[in-house]
Coordinates of C-alpha atoms in Angstrom, one line a residue:
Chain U
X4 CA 0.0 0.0 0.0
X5 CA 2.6 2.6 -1.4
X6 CA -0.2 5.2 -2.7
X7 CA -2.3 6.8 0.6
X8 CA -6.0 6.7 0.2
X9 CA -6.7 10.6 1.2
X10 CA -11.1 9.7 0.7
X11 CA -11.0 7.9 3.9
X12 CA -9.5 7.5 6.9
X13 CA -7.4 5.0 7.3
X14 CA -6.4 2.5 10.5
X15 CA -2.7 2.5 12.1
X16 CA 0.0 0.8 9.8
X17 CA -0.1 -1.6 11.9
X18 CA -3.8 -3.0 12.0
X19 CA -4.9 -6.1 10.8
X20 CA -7.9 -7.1 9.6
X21 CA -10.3 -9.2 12.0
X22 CA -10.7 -13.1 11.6
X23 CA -13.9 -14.4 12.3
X24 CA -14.5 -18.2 13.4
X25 CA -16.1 -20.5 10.8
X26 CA -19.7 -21.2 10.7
X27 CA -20.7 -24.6 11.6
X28 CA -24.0 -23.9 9.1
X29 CA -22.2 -23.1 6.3
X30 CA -21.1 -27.3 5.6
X31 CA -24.7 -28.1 5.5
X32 CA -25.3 -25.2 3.4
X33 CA -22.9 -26.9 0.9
X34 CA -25.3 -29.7 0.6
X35 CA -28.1 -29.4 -2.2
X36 CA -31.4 -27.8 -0.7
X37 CA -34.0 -30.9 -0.4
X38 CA -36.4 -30.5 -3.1
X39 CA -39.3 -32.0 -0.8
X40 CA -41.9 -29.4 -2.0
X41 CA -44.2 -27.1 0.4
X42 CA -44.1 -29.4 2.9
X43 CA -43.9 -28.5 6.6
X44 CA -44.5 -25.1 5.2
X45 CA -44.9 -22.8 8.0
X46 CA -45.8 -18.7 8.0
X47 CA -45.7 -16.5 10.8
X48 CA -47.4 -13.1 9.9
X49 CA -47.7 -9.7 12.0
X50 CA -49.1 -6.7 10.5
X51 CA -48.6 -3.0 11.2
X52 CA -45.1 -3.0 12.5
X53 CA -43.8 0.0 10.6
X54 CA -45.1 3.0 13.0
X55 CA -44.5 5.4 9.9
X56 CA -46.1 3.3 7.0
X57 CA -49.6 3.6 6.4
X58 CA -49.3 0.2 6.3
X59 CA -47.3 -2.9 6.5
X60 CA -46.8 -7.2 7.2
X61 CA -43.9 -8.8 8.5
X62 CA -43.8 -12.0 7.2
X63 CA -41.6 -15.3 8.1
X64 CA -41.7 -18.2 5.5
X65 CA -40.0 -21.8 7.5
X66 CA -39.9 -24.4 4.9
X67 CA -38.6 -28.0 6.8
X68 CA -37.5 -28.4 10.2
X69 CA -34.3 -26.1 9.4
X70 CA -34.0 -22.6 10.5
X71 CA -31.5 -21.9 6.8
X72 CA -34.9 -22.7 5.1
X73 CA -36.2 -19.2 6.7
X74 CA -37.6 -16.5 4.5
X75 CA -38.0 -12.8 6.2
X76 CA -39.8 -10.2 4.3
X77 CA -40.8 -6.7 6.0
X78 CA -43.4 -5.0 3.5
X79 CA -44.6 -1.5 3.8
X80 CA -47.1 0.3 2.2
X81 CA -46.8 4.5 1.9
X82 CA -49.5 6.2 0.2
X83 CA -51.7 7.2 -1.7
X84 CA -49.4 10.6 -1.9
X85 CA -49.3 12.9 -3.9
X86 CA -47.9 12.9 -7.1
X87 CA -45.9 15.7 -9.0
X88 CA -45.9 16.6 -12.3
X89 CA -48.1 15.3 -15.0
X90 CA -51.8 14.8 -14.4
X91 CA -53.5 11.5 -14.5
X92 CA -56.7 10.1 -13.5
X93 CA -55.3 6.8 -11.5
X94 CA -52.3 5.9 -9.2
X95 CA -49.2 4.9 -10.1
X96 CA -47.7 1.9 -8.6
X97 CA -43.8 2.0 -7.7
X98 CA -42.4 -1.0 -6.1
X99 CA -38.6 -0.9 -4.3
X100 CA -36.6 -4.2 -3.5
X101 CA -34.0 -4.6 -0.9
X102 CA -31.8 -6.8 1.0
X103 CA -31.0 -5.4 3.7
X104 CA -28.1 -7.8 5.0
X105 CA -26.2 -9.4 2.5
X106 CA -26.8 -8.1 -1.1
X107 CA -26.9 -11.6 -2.9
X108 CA -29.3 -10.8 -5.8
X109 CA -27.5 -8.9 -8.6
X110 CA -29.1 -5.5 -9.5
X111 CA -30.6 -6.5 -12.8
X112 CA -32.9 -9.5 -11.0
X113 CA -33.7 -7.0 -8.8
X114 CA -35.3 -5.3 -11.5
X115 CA -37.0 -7.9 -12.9
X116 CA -38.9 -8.5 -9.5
X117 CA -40.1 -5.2 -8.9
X118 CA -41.3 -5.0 -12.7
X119 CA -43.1 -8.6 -11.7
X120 CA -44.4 -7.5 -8.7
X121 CA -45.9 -3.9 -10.2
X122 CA -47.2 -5.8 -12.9
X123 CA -49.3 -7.7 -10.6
X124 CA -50.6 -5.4 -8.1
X125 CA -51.7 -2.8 -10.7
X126 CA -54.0 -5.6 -12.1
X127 CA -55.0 -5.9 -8.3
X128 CA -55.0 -2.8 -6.3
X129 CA -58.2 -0.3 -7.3
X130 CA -56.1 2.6 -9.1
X131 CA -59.1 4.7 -10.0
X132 CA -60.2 5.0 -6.5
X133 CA -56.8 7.2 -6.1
X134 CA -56.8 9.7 -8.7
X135 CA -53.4 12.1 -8.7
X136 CA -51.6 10.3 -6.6
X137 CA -48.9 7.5 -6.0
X138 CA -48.3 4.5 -3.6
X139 CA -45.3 3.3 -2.6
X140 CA -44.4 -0.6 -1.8
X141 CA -40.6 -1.1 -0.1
X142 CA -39.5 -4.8 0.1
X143 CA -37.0 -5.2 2.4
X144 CA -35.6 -8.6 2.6
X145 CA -34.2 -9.6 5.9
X146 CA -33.2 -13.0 5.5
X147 CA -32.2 -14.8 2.3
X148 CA -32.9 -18.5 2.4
X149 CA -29.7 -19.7 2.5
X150 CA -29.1 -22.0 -0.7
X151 CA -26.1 -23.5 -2.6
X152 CA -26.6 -21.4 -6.0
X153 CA -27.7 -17.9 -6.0
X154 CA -30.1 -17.7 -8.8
X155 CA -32.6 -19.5 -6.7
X156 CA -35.4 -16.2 -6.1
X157 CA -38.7 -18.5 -6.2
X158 CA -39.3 -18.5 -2.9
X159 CA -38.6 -14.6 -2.1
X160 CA -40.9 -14.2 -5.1
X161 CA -43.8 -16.0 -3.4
X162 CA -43.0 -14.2 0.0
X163 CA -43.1 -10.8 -2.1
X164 CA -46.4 -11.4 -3.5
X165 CA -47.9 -12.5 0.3
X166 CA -46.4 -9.8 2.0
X167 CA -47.2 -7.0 -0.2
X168 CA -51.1 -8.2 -0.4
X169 CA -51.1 -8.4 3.7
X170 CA -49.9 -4.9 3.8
X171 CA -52.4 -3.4 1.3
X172 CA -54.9 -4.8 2.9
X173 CA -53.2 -3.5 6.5
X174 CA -52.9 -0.2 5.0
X175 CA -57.0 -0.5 3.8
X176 CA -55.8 0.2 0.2
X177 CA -58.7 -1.2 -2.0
X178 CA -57.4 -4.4 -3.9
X179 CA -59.9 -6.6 -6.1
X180 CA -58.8 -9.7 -4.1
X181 CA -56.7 -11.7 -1.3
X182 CA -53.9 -12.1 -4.2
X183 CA -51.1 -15.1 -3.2
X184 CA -48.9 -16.7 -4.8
X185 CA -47.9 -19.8 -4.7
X186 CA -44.6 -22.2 -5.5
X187 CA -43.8 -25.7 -6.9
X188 CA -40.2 -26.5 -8.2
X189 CA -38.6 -23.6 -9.2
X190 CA -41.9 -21.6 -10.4
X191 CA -43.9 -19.2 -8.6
X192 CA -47.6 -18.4 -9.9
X193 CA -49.9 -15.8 -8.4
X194 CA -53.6 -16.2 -8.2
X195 CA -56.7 -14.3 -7.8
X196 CA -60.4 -15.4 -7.9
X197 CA -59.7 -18.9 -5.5
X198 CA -57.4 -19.7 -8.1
X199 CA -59.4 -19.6 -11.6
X200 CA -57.7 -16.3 -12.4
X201 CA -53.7 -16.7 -12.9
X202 CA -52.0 -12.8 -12.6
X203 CA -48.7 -13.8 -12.4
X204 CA -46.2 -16.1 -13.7
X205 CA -42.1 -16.4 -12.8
X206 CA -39.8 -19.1 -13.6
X207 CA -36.1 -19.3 -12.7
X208 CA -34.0 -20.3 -15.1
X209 CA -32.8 -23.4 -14.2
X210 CA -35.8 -25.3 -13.9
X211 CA -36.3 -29.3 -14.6
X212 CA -40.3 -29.1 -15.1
X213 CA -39.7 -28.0 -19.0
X214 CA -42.7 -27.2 -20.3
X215 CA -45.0 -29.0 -18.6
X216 CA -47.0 -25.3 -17.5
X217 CA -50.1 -26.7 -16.4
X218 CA -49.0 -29.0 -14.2
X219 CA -46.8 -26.4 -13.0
X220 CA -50.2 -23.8 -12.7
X221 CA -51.8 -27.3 -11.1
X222 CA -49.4 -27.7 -8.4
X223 CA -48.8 -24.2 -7.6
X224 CA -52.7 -24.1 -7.1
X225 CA -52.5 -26.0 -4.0
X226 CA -49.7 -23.8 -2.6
X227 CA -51.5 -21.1 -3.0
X228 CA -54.8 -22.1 -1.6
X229 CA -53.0 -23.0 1.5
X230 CA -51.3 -19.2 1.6
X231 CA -54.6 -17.5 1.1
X232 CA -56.0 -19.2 3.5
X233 CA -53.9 -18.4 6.2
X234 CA -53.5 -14.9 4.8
X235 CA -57.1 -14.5 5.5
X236 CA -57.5 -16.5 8.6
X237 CA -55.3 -13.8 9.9
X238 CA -56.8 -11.0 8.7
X239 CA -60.0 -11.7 9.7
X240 CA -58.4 -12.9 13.6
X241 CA -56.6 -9.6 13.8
X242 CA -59.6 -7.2 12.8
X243 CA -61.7 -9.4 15.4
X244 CA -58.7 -8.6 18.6
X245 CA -58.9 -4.8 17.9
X246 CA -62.1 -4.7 18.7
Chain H
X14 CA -82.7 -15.9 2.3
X15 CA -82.4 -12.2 1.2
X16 CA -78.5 -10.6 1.4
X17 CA -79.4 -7.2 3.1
X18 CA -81.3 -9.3 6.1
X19 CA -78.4 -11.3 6.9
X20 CA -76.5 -10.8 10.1
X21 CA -73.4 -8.5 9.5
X22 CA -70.1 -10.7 8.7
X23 CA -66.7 -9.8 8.4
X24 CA -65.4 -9.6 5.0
X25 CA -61.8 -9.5 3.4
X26 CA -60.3 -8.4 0.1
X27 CA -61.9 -10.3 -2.9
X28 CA -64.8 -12.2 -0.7
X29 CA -68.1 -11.9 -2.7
X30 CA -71.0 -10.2 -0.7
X31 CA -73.5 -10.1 -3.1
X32 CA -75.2 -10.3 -7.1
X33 CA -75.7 -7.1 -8.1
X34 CA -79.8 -8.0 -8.5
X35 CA -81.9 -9.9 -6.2
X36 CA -85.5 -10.9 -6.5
X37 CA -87.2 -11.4 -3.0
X38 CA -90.1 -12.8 -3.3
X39 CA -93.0 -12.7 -0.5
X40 CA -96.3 -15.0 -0.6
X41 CA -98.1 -12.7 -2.8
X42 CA -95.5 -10.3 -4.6
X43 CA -92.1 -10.1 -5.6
X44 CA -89.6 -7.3 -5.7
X45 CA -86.5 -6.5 -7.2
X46 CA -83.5 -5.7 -5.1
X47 CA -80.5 -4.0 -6.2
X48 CA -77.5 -3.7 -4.9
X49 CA -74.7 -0.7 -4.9
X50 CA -71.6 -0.5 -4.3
X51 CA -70.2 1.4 -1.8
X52 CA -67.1 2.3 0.4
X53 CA -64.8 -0.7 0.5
X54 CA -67.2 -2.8 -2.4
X55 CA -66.4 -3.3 -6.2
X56 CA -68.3 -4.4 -8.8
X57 CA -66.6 -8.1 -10.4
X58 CA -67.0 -10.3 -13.3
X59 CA -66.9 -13.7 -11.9
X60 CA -67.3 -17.0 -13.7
X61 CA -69.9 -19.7 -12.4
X62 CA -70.3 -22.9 -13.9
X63 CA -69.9 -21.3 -17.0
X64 CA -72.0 -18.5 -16.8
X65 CA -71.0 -14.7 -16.4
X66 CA -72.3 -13.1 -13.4
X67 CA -71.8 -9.6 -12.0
X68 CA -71.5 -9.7 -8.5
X69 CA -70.1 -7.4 -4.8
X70 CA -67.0 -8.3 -4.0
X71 CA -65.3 -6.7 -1.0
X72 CA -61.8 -4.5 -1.4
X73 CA -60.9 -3.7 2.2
X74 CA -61.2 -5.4 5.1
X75 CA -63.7 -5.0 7.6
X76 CA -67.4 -5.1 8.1
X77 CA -70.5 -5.8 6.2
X78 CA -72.8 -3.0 6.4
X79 CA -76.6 -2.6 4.1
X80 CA -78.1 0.7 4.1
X81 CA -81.0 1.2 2.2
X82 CA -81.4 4.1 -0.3
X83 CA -84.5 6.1 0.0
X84 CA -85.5 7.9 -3.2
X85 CA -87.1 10.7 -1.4
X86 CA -87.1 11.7 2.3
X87 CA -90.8 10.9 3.8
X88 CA -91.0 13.8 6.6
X89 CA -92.5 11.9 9.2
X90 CA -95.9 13.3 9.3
X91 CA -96.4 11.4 6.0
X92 CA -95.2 8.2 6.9
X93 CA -98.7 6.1 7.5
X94 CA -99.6 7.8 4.6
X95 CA -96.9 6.1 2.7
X96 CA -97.4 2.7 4.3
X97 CA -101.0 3.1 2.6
X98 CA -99.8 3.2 -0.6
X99 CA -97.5 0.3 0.1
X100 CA -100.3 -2.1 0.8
X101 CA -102.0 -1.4 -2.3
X102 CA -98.7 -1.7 -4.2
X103 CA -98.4 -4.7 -3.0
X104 CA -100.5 -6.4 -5.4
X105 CA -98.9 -5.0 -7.9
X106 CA -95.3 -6.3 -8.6
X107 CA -92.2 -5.0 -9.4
X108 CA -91.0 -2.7 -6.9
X109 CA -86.9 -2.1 -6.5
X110 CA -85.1 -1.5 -3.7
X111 CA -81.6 0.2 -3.4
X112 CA -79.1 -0.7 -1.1
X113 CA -75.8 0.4 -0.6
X114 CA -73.4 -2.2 0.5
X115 CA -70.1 -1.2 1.8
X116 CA -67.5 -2.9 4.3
X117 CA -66.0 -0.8 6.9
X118 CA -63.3 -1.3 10.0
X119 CA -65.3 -1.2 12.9
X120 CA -63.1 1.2 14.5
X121 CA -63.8 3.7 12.3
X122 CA -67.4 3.6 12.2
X123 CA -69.2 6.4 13.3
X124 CA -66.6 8.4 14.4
X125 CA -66.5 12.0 13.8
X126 CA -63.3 12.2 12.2
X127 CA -61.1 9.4 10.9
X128 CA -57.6 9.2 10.0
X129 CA -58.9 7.0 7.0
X130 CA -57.7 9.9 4.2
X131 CA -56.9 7.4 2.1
X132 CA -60.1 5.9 1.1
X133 CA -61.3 9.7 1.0
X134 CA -59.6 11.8 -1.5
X135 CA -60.8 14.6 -2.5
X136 CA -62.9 14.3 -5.7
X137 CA -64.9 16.8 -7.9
X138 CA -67.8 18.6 -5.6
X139 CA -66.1 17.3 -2.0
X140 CA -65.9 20.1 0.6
X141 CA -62.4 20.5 2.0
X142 CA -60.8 22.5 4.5
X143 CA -57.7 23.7 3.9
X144 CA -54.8 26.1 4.9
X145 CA -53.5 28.9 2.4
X146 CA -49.5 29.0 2.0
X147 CA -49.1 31.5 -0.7
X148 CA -51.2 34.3 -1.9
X149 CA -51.1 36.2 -5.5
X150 CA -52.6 38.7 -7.3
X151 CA -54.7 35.8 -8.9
X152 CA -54.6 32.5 -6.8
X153 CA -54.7 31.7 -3.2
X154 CA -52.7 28.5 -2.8
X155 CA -53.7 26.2 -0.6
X156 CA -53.1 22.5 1.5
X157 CA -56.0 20.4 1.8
X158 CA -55.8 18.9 5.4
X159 CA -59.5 17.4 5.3
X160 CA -62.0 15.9 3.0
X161 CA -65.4 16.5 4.6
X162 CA -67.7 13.5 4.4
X163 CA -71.3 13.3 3.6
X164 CA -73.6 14.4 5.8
X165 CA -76.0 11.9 7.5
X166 CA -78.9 13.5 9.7
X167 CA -77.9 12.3 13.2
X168 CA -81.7 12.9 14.5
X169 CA -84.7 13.3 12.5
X170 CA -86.6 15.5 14.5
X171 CA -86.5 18.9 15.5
X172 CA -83.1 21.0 14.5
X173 CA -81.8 18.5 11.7
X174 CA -81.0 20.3 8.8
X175 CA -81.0 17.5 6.8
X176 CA -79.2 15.8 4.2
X177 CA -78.3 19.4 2.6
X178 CA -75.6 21.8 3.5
X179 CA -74.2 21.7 6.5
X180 CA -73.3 25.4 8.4
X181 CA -69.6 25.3 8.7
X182 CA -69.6 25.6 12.5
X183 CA -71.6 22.2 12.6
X184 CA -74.8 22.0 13.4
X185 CA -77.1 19.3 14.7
X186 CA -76.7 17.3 11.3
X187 CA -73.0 17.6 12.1
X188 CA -70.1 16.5 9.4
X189 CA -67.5 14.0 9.7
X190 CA -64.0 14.8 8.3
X191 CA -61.4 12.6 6.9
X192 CA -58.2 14.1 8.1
X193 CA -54.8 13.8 6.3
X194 CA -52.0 12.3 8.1
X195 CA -49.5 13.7 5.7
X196 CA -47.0 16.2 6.9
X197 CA -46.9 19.2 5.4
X198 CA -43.6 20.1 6.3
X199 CA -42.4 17.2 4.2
X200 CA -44.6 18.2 1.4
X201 CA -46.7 15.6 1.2
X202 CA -49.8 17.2 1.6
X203 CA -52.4 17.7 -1.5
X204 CA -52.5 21.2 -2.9
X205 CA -55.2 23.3 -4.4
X206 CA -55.8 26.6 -5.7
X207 CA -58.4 29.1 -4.9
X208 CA -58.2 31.1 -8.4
X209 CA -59.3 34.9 -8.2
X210 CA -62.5 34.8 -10.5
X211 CA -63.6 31.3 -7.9
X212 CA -63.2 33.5 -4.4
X213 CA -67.2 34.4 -4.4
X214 CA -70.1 34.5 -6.8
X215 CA -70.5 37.9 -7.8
X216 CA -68.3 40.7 -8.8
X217 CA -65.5 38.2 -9.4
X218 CA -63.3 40.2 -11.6
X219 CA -63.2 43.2 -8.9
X220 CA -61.8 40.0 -6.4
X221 CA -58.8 41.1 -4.4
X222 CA -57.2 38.2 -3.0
X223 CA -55.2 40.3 0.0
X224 CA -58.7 41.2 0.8
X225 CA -59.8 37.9 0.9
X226 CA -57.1 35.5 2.3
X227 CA -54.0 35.4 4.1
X228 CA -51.5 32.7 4.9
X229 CA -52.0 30.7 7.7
X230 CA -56.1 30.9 7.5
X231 CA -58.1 27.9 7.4
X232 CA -60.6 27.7 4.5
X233 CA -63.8 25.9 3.3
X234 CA -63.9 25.3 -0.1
X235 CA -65.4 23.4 -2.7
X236 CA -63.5 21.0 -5.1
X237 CA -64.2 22.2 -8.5
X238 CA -62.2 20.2 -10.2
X239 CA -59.5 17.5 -9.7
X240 CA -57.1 20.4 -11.7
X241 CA -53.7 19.5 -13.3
X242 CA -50.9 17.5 -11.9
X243 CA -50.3 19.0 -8.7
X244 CA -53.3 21.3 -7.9
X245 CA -57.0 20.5 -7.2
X246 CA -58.8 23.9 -7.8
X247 CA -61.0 25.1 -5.1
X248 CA -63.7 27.6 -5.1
X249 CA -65.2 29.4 -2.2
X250 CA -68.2 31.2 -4.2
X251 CA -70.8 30.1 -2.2
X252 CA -72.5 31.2 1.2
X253 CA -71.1 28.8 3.8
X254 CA -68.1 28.6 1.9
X255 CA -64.5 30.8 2.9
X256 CA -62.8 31.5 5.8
X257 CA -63.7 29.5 8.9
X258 CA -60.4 30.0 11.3
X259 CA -58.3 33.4 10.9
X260 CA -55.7 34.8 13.5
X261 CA -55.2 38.6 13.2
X262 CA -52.2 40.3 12.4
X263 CA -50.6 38.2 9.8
X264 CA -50.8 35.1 12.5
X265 CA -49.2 37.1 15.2
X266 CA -52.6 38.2 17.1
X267 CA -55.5 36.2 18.7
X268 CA -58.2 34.4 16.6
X269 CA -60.8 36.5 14.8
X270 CA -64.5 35.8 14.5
X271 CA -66.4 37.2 11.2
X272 CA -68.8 40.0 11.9
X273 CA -70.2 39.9 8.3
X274 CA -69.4 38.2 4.8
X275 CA -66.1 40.3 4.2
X276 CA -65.1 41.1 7.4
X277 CA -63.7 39.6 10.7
X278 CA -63.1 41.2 13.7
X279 CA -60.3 40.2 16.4
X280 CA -62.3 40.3 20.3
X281 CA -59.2 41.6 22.0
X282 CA -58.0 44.6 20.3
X283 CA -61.3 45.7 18.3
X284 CA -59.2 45.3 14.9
X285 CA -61.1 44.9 11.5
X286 CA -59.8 42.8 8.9
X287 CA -60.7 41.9 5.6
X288 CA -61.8 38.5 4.8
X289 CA -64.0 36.1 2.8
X290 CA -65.9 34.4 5.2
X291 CA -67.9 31.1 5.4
X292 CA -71.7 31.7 6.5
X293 CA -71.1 30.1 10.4
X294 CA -74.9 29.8 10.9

């Protein structure tokens, strides 16, 4: 280090850099995730934990008996605001992604999720009811299922599409229906109507169902039957303790 | 088993309340029943069994509520009259009914004002209320901080006035306000504009906006239109419409109270100013 870095400040000449002890976890991690599928799914839900958001869900996905198999997604809802600039007759939808530990997902898949998930919840939320103005949705992810390759987004996908729907309806923004996604493999689909209407559709890359869709659409139909469900079941429990 | 009769249930985004028609039929007649959609309820195409049906889904989540739309308001002195002319319509068939379905949260029912802004933005003929920030020769810009709701008659009897305009100082038929949370520091407040020619109704090109509003006052207005990208235009050129709350001296003074329709008078030091002022009776 023969050139001084004069932006920041830098240690003693001396200092090393610390050495943290090895994760146990990280040798099971090594080992290919169990593909057993949705079972021992579990969700714990809480809304309205953001003070400052007119509304929001905390949401914890536990697939299997492991705690790496853990999903955390904070959603909040800001809005209907106002909008500057141009006038228009409905609200526009803007949708924000984060991690907020470690940044695993690169930037253009990051993308690609908030595009999905606007695309969904404009089909869903009741944009006319909020002329001139704009609502927000920030996704922050606060723990990545740990798996062996990173391209693996399907079940952040379906936690997205949960959590944003429990904070709408949190936030009493007006959405057509209980929307929920659900997952089989590595494909996500989100449904409305009890599950004759598909509004969404993501598939990871690598996947080994080829083009089998509707068994695909099939299977994710149970998944997502057994979401909604307990979506509502705790909608309807929470409204019935404020009273 | 008629909808509107059943016991009030709890309802969640997307659950169906409702067809949109409804014939109820009794021993001897029959009667068609519609059904509206109101707060919280939207109108869906759903598929069953093949068939395309229009029915009242719910969008929020909350409580089932049925009101029933009257065409006219019976005063109540004619109200065995009317059930006369029931009996004999009876026989006849074809009568509708309106109701108005809507789901609301429980803890917001019935209370005067609600934080619930969201579900309440302004919209073209709403009454606001709303603080000026800026005055000009020609516009009076303002914050909206509260969408008024409409008025439902509390009590039917002596001193209701009503299901029509509401005195800005309240009144027995009192209003319920939807307040905005937004902070207006941060800018996130909905703006209007009061233009010169919409202050009152007559004489509106001799309109002096100095002589009308001042920063800081709080205004009832009307929502003429929904305006361009980041103004809703107001008017005030009505009666019970203008200045409701107005502190003297620029702010610095005490509150003022209006003496007449163009002036308001501070209690403490005698001072006249010049105002627009909402009709408080």
């Amino acid at each position: 280090m023969n050139i001084t870095d004069r932006r920041r400040i830098l240690g003693p000449s001396n200092a090393k850099p610390l050495v943290f002890e090895r994760l146990e976890s990280s040798e099971q991690a090594a080992q290919p995730p169990q593909e057993k599928n949705n079972e021992n799914e579990s969700m714990y839900i809480k809304n309205g934990l953001v003070s400052n958001a007119n509304g929001s869900s905390y949401l914890e996905l536990k697939r299997g008996e492991s705690s790496e198999q853990c999903t955390i997604l904070l959603s909040s809802v800001y809005g209907p605001r106002p909008s500057r600039g141009a006038f228009s007759s409905k609200a526009s939808l803007s949708v924000q992604f984060k991690e907020v530990t470690i940044e695993k997902i690169p930037s253009g898949e990051l993308k690609e999720i908030c595009n999905f998930l606007s695309n969904i919840f404009s089909a869903v939320i009741n944009l006319e009811r909020y002329p001139k103005s704009g609502i927000d949705i920030f996704l922050s992810l606060i723990k990545n299922p740990i798996t062996s390759d990173e391209a693996n987004l399907e079940p952040i996908i379906a936690a997205c599409v949960n959590g944003i729907t429990l904070a709408l309806a949190d936030a009493g923004i007006e959405i057509f229906d209980t929307v929920s996604a659900g997952t089989y493999k590595r494909n996500v689909v989100a449904f409305s109507k009890n599950g004759t209407e598909v509004v969404g559709l993501w598939k990871d890359k690598e996947d080994d169902t080829a083009n089998d869709i509707l068994s695909v659409i099939e299977n994710c139909r149970g998944n997502y039957l057994q979401n909604r469900k307990g979506i509502i079941e705790y909608l309807i429990r929470s409204k019935n303790a404020d009273i | 088993m008629v909808y509107y009769a059943q016991s009030t249930h709890s309802a969640y985004p997307g659950q169906l309340i409702c067809p949109v028609y409804e014939l109820e039929k009794g021993t001897d007649s029959q009667q068609v029943i519609r059904y509206i959609a109101g707060a919280g309820v939207a109108e869906q195409d759903y598929e069953l069994n093949g068939q395309k049906i229009i029915a009242l889904a719910a969008t929020v989540v909350g409580e089932v509520k049925f009101d029933e739309e009257l065409k006219e308001m019976v005063p109540s002195g004619e109200v065995a009259e009317s059930n006369e002319n029931e009996e004999e319509e009876t026989v006849s068939t074809e009568e509708e009914r309106h109701f108005i379905v809507s789901v609301t949260d429980k803890r917001q029912d019935g209370q005067a004002v609600t934080a619930d802004f969201a579900n309440n933005l302004p919209r073209e003929g709403d009454i606001v209320l709303a603080r000026v920030t800026r005055i000009s020769q020609q516009r009076a810009n303002v914050e909206i901080l509260a969408v008024e709701n409409k008025t439902t008659p509390v009590d039917s009897g002596v001193g209701s006035n009503g299901a029509g305009i509401v005195a800005a100082g309240g009144g027995s038929g009192g209003a319920t306000f939807s307040v905005s949370q937004a902070s207006s520091d941060l800018g996130e407040t909905f703006r209007g504009l009061i233009s010169s020619r919409d202050v009152r109704a007559t004489d509106r090109d001799k309109v002096k906006i100095i002589d009308s509003f001042r920063p800081g006052d709080i205004v009832r207005a009307q929502v003429i239109s929904l305006g361009d990208g980041s103004n809703y235009h107001l008017s005030t050129a009505r009666n019970d419409l203008g200045v409701v709350f107005a502190k003297a001296c620029n702010g610095a003074g005490g509150m003022m109270y209006a003496i007449d329709w163009k002036t308001m008078v501070a209690p403490s030091t005698g001072f006249t100013e010049a105002r627009k002022c909402a009709k408080p009776f």
